[in-house]
Short mmCIF file of C-alpha atoms in Angstrom, two decimals:
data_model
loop_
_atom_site.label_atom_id
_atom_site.label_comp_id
_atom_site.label_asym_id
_atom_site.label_seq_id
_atom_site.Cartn_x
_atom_site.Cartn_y
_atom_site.Cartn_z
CA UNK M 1 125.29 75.07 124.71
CA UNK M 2 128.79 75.95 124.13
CA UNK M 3 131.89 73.76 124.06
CA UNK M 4 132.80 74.22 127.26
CA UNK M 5 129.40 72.71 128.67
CA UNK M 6 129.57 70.10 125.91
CA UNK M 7 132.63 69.47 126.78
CA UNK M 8 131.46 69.12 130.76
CA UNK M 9 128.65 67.32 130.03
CA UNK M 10 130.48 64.59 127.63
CA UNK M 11 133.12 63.92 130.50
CA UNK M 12 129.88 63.83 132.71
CA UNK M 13 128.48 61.06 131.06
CA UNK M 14 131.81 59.25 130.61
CA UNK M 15 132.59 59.38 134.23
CA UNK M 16 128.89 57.73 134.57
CA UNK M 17 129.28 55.25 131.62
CA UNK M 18 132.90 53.97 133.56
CA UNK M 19 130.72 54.02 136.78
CA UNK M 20 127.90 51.77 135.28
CA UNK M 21 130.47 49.17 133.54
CA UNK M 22 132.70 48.44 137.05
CA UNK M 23 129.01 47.72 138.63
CA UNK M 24 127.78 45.41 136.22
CA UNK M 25 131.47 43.60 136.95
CA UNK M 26 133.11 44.25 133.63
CA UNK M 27 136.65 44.73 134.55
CA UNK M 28 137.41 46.95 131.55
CA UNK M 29 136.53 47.85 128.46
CA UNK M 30 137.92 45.05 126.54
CA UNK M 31 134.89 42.54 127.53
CA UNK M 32 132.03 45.36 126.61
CA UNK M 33 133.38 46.13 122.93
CA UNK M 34 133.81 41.62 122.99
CA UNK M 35 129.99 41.74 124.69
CA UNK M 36 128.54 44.50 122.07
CA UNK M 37 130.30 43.36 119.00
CA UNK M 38 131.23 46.89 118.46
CA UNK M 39 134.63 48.74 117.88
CA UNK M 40 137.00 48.44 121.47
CA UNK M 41 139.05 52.08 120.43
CA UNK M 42 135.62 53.91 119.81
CA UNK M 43 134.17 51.84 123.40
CA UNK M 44 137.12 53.53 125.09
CA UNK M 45 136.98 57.09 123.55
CA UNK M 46 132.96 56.99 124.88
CA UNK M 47 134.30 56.07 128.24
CA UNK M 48 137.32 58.56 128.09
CA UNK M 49 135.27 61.03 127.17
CA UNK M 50 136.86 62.20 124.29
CA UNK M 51 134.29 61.43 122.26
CA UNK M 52 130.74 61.66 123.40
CA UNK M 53 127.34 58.86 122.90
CA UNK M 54 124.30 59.38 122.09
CA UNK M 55 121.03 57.74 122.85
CA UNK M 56 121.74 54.60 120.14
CA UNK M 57 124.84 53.52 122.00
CA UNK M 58 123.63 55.23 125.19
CA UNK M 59 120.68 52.51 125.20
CA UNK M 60 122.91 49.65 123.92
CA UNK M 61 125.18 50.06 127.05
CA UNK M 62 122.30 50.78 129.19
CA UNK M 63 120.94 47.59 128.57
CA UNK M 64 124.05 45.60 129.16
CA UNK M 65 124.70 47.24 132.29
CA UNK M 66 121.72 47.25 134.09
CA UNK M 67 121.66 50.80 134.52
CA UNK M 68 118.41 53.68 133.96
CA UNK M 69 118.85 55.33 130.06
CA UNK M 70 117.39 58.18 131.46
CA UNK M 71 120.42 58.52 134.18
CA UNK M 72 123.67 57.49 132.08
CA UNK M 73 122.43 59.99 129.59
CA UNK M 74 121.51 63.12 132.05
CA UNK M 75 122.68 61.91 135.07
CA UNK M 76 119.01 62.42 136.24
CA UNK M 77 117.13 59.97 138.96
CA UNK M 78 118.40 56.40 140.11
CA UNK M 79 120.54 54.45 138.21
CA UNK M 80 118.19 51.65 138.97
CA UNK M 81 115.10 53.70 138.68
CA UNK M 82 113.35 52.83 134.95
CA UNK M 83 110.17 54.49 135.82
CA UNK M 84 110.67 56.72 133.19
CA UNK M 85 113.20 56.69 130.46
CA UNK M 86 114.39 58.56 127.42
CA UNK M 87 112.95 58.40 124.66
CA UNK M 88 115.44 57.20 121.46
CA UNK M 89 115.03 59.65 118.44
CA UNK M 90 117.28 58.68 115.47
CA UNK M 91 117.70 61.03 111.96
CA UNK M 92 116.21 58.64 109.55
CA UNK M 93 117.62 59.93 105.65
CA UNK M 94 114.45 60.89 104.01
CA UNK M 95 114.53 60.18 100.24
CA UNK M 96 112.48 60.07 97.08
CA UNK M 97 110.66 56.99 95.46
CA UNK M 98 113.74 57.40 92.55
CA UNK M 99 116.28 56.91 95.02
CA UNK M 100 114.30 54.05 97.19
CA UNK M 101 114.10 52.04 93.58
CA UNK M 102 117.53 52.81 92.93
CA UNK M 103 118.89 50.68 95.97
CA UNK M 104 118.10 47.44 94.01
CA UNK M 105 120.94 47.98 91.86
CA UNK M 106 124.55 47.37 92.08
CA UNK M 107 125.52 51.15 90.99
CA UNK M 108 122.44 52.74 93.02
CA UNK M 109 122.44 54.80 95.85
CA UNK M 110 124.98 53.97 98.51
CA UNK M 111 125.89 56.36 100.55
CA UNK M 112 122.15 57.94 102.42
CA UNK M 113 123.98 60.50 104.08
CA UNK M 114 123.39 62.79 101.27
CA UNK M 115 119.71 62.85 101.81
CA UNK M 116 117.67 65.17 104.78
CA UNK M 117 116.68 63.98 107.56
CA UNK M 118 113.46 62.73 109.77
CA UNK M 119 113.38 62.28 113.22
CA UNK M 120 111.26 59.00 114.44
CA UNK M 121 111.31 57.95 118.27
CA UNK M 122 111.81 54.56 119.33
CA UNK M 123 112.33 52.62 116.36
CA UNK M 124 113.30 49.04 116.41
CA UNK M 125 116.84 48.55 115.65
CA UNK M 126 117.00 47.88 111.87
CA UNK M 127 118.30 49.89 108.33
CA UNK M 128 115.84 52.40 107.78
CA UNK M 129 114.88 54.69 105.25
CA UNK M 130 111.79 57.39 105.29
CA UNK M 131 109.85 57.81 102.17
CA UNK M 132 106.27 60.85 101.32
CA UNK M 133 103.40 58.70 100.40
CA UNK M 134 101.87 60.39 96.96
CA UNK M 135 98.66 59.40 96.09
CA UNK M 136 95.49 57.42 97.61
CA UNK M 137 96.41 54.01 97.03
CA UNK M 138 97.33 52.92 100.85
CA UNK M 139 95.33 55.42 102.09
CA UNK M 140 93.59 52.68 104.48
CA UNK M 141 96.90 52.56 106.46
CA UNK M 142 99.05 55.72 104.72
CA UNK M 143 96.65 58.57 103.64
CA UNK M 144 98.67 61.28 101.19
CA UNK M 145 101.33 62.73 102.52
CA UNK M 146 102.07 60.35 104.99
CA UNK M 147 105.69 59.91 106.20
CA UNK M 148 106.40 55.86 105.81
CA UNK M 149 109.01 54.69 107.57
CA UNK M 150 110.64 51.40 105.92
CA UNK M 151 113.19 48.83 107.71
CA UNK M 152 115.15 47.64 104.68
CA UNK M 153 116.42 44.67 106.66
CA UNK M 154 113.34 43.03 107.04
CA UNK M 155 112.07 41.58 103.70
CA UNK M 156 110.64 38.85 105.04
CA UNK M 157 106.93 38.75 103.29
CA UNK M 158 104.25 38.03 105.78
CA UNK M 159 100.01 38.02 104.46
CA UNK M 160 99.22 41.52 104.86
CA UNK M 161 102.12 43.06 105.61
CA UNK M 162 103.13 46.32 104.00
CA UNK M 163 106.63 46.50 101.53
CA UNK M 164 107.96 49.04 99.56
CA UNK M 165 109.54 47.20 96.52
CA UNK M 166 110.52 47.92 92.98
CA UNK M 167 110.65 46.40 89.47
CA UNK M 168 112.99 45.64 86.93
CA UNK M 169 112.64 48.98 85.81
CA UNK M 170 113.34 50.91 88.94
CA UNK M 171 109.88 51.70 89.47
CA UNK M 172 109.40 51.35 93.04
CA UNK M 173 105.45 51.16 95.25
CA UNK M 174 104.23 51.27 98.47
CA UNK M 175 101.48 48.26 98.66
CA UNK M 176 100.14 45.14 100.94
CA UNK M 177 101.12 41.87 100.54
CA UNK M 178 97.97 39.67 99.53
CA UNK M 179 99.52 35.62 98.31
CA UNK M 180 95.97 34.68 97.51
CA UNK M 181 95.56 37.27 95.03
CA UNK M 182 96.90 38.65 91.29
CA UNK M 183 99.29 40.15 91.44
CA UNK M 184 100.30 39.74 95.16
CA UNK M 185 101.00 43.30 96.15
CA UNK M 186 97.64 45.04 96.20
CA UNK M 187 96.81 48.32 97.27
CA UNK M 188 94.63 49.12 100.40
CA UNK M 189 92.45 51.82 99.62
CA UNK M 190 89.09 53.19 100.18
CA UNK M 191 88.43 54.03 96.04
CA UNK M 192 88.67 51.44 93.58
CA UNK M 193 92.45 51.39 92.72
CA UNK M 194 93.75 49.00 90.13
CA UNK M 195 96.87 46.89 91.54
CA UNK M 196 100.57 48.13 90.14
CA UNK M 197 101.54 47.41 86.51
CA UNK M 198 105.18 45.71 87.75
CA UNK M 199 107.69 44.31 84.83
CA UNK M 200 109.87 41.19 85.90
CA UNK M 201 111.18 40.04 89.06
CA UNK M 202 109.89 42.28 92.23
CA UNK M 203 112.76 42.90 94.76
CA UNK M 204 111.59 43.93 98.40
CA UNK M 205 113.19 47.21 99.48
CA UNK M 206 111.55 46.57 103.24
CA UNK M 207 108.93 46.35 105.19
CA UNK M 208 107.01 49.38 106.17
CA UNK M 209 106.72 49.57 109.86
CA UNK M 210 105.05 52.96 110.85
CA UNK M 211 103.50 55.78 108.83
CA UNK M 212 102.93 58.81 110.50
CA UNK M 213 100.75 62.18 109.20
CA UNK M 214 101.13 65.67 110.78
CA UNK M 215 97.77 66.97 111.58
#
């Protein structure tokens, strides 16, 4: 596409995001940025079209409006038609089990827009990271090689849930939460895996919520 069409199609959607708000009664943009808790100047460049939206604000407005995600992004179907909507794929930074332990600390890793990228579809809204299982010690839920995809604002422990966390030492694991047992993160494997040798307090990086393996 070049930036002529981009260019089209971002006014496009504009033109249908402005459209959508007046329906849903929102007499200008001043209540939507108030609504969404978000940022009024970058509300109005979306709807100016000077800047263009993608599907994470595209299904945030969406929502509030009442409108089809599938039409104020293509401008395909009904407005009022939610039959069949688009899917939302986000860039999730990809990075090591170094860098995931390194979060913990105050002078850690900051800024994950240095690491790659992995795309995941329809993800619940939280702070996520993506991290290679190595080794068989989840391999009941995460076989080697999985991709584990890990919502760093949940930390919440729940029986049985599965956390990425780290030690004292930076040394962070991928295991199940098990309160009953010794030590309480436990791995969930079909071979006969000792637990994780951990030093000090354990800090949660986040929960895992999906792990996915390419076949």
């Amino acid at each position: 596409m070049n930036k002529e069409q981009k260019r089209i199609e971002r006014e496009e959607r504009a033109a249908r995001l402005v459209e959508a708000r007046k329906n849903a009664g929102f007499k200008g943009p001043t209540p939507v940025a108030e609504k969404l808790n978000i940022s009024i100047n970058n509300y109005k460049a979306h709807e100016q079209g000077r800047n263009g939206f993608e599907v994470v604000d595209a299904r945030r407005y969406a929502k509030l409006f009442g409108v089809s995600l599938k039409w104020l992004m293509l401008g395909e179907g009904d407005p009022l038609d939610f039959s069949e909507e688009v899917p939302d794929v986000q860039d999730i930074p990809f990075v090591s089990w170094i860098s995931a332990g390194e979060m913990t600390h105050q002078d850690g890793v900051s800024d994950l827009t240095q690491f790659p990228t992995v795309p995941a579809v329809n993800l619940p809204e939280g702070d996520w990271i993506a991290l290679r299982v190595d080794g068989p010690s989840m391999n009941k839920i995460s076989p080697p090689d999985s991709i584990i995809f890990v919502n760093m604002k949940d930390k919440r422990l729940v029986s049985n849930g599965c956390y990425v966390i780290c030690d004292e030492t930076g040394k962070a694991t991928y295991k199940r939460y098990r309160p009953n047992e010794d030590p309480q993160f436990q791995p969930a494997s079909f071979e006969d895996i000792e637990p994780p040798m951990l030093e000090g307090a354990i800090t949660v990086i986040g929960r895992v919520k999906r792990s996915v393996i390419d076949m």
